[in-house]
mmCIF file of C-alpha atoms in Angstrom:
data_model
loop_
_atom_site.group_PDB
_atom_site.id
_atom_site.type_symbol
_atom_site.label_atom_id
_atom_site.label_comp_id
_atom_site.label_asym_id
_atom_site.label_seq_id
_atom_site.Cartn_x
_atom_site.Cartn_y
_atom_site.Cartn_z
ATOM 1 C CA UNK A 140 102.568 81.993 92.789
ATOM 2 C CA UNK A 141 99.774 84.312 93.758
ATOM 3 C CA UNK A 142 100.394 87.829 95.172
ATOM 4 C CA UNK A 143 97.731 89.484 97.343
ATOM 5 C CA UNK A 144 97.633 93.204 98.332
ATOM 6 C CA UNK A 145 94.998 94.585 100.788
ATOM 7 C CA UNK A 146 93.804 98.011 101.097
ATOM 8 C CA UNK A 147 90.930 100.078 102.527
ATOM 9 C CA UNK A 148 91.725 99.718 106.260
ATOM 10 C CA UNK A 149 91.511 102.778 108.510
ATOM 11 C CA UNK A 150 90.007 104.391 111.608
ATOM 12 C CA UNK A 151 86.227 104.480 111.944
ATOM 13 C CA UNK A 152 83.908 105.146 114.739
ATOM 14 C CA UNK A 153 81.677 102.251 116.235
ATOM 15 C CA UNK A 154 78.726 101.706 113.973
ATOM 16 C CA UNK A 155 80.451 102.955 110.961
ATOM 17 C CA UNK A 156 81.405 101.042 107.718
ATOM 18 C CA UNK A 157 84.537 100.217 105.774
ATOM 19 C CA UNK A 158 85.303 98.235 102.573
ATOM 20 C CA UNK A 159 88.445 96.257 102.294
ATOM 21 C CA UNK A 160 89.894 95.245 99.001
ATOM 22 C CA UNK A 161 92.263 92.596 98.053
ATOM 23 C CA UNK A 162 93.886 92.611 94.608
ATOM 24 C CA UNK A 163 95.151 89.339 93.298
ATOM 25 C CA UNK A 164 97.962 89.026 90.705
ATOM 26 C CA UNK A 165 100.228 86.328 89.335
ATOM 27 C CA UNK A 166 98.668 82.857 88.788
ATOM 28 C CA UNK A 167 95.323 83.799 89.663
ATOM 29 C CA UNK A 168 93.791 80.957 87.476
ATOM 30 C CA UNK A 169 95.053 78.655 90.136
ATOM 31 C CA UNK A 170 92.730 80.335 93.033
ATOM 32 C CA UNK A 171 89.824 78.351 94.095
ATOM 33 C CA UNK A 172 88.935 79.812 97.435
ATOM 34 C CA UNK A 173 89.695 83.164 98.948
ATOM 35 C CA UNK A 174 89.160 84.449 102.428
ATOM 36 C CA UNK A 175 89.534 87.096 105.073
ATOM 37 C CA UNK A 176 91.331 86.622 108.428
ATOM 38 C CA UNK A 177 92.069 89.070 111.252
ATOM 39 C CA UNK A 178 94.406 89.207 114.044
ATOM 40 C CA UNK A 179 95.012 91.333 117.198
ATOM 41 C CA UNK A 180 98.172 91.451 119.244
ATOM 42 C CA UNK A 181 98.692 88.442 121.330
ATOM 43 C CA UNK A 182 95.920 86.447 119.812
ATOM 44 C CA UNK A 183 95.877 83.771 117.035
ATOM 45 C CA UNK A 184 94.829 84.724 113.585
ATOM 46 C CA UNK A 185 90.917 84.313 113.265
ATOM 47 C CA UNK A 186 88.953 83.350 110.321
ATOM 48 C CA UNK A 187 86.302 85.946 109.283
ATOM 49 C CA UNK A 188 84.923 84.982 105.782
ATOM 50 C CA UNK A 189 85.545 82.982 102.695
ATOM 51 C CA UNK A 190 84.116 82.202 99.311
ATOM 52 C CA UNK A 191 84.999 80.254 96.242
ATOM 53 C CA UNK A 192 86.727 82.246 93.578
ATOM 54 C CA UNK A 193 83.647 81.984 91.300
ATOM 55 C CA UNK A 194 81.540 83.583 93.951
ATOM 56 C CA UNK A 195 79.823 80.713 95.606
ATOM 57 C CA UNK A 196 79.390 79.337 99.168
ATOM 58 C CA UNK A 197 80.111 82.542 101.202
ATOM 59 C CA UNK A 198 80.833 81.623 104.752
ATOM 60 C CA UNK A 199 81.292 83.747 107.893
ATOM 61 C CA UNK A 200 82.263 83.409 111.388
ATOM 62 C CA UNK A 201 79.352 83.818 113.735
ATOM 63 C CA UNK A 202 80.569 87.145 115.073
ATOM 64 C CA UNK A 203 80.213 89.055 111.751
ATOM 65 C CA UNK A 204 77.251 87.345 110.304
ATOM 66 C CA UNK A 205 74.716 90.040 109.110
ATOM 67 C CA UNK A 206 77.347 92.690 109.360
ATOM 68 C CA UNK A 207 80.043 91.772 106.920
ATOM 69 C CA UNK A 208 79.651 90.761 103.322
ATOM 70 C CA UNK A 209 82.384 88.996 101.222
ATOM 71 C CA UNK A 210 82.338 89.564 97.304
ATOM 72 C CA UNK A 211 84.536 89.413 94.350
ATOM 73 C CA UNK A 212 85.008 91.060 91.046
ATOM 74 C CA UNK A 213 86.715 88.428 88.889
ATOM 75 C CA UNK A 214 87.269 90.955 85.947
ATOM 76 C CA UNK A 215 89.408 93.035 88.396
ATOM 77 C CA UNK A 216 90.783 89.860 90.212
ATOM 78 C CA UNK A 217 89.699 91.621 93.418
ATOM 79 C CA UNK A 218 88.109 90.332 96.722
ATOM 80 C CA UNK A 219 86.142 92.643 98.867
ATOM 81 C CA UNK A 220 84.967 92.645 102.461
ATOM 82 C CA UNK A 221 82.223 95.143 103.349
ATOM 83 C CA UNK A 222 82.049 95.805 106.870
ATOM 84 C CA UNK A 223 79.071 97.600 108.488
ATOM 85 C CA UNK A 224 77.866 98.197 112.066
ATOM 86 C CA UNK A 225 81.544 97.915 113.180
ATOM 87 C CA UNK A 226 82.323 97.394 116.764
ATOM 88 C CA UNK A 227 85.490 98.095 118.716
ATOM 89 C CA UNK A 228 86.028 94.307 119.037
ATOM 90 C CA UNK A 229 86.391 94.219 115.160
ATOM 91 C CA UNK A 230 89.680 96.132 115.626
ATOM 92 C CA UNK A 231 92.421 94.018 114.184
ATOM 93 C CA UNK A 232 94.805 93.647 111.181
ATOM 94 C CA UNK A 233 92.859 92.103 108.334
ATOM 95 C CA UNK A 234 94.588 89.768 105.906
ATOM 96 C CA UNK A 235 93.452 88.474 102.570
ATOM 97 C CA UNK A 236 94.349 84.809 101.737
ATOM 98 C CA UNK A 237 94.056 82.320 98.993
ATOM 99 C CA UNK A 238 93.876 78.508 98.474
ATOM 100 C CA UNK A 239 95.494 77.514 95.203
ATOM 101 C CA UNK A 240 95.844 74.476 93.137
ATOM 102 C CA UNK A 241 93.825 72.166 95.358
ATOM 103 C CA UNK A 242 95.727 72.837 98.492
ATOM 104 C CA UNK A 243 93.855 72.308 101.757
ATOM 105 C CA UNK A 244 95.321 75.277 103.489
ATOM 106 C CA UNK A 245 95.499 79.035 102.602
ATOM 107 C CA UNK A 246 99.023 79.192 101.219
ATOM 108 C CA UNK A 247 99.029 82.922 99.816
ATOM 109 C CA UNK A 248 98.660 85.834 102.182
ATOM 110 C CA UNK A 249 98.668 89.519 101.837
ATOM 111 C CA UNK A 250 100.547 91.970 104.078
ATOM 112 C CA UNK A 251 97.515 93.116 106.031
ATOM 113 C CA UNK A 252 95.654 96.201 106.545
ATOM 114 C CA UNK A 253 94.826 97.848 109.914
ATOM 115 C CA UNK A 254 91.223 98.400 110.920
ATOM 116 C CA UNK A 255 90.540 100.476 113.965
ATOM 117 C CA UNK A 256 87.224 100.929 115.357
ATOM 118 C CA UNK A 257 86.814 103.634 118.212
ATOM 119 C CA UNK A 258 84.103 103.539 120.717
#
C-alpha cells in the first residue's frame, strides 16, 4: 500500500504561482508512475501531468504545457507540481496519484488540495 498526502494549495491571483507537493509513504518501492489530476464540481477528474518515479518521461495535458512543471525528489519520496501563470480555469481540487506494481491504472490517491485562482 502507498499513502499519498498533498499540500501547497491555496488562493492566488491570476498570473501567480503555486507549488504543490505530494509526500509518498508506505511501499514506495512499488511506485513506477506518479501523476497529478484535478477536478472541479460537476466535472470528471482531469489528467494534468505525470512522470516515471525515476524522473523520466514527463507528460502534460495541452492546457498546462509551458506553465506547469512536474518533478520529484526521490530522497524525500515527494512529487511536485510547480504551477506558474495561473489562470482562473486552473481552479480545482488537485490530486496526486500513483501507479504501483505494474498496474495499468492509478490505484493510489491522495485526499486532494484546493487551488483557487482569482481573476
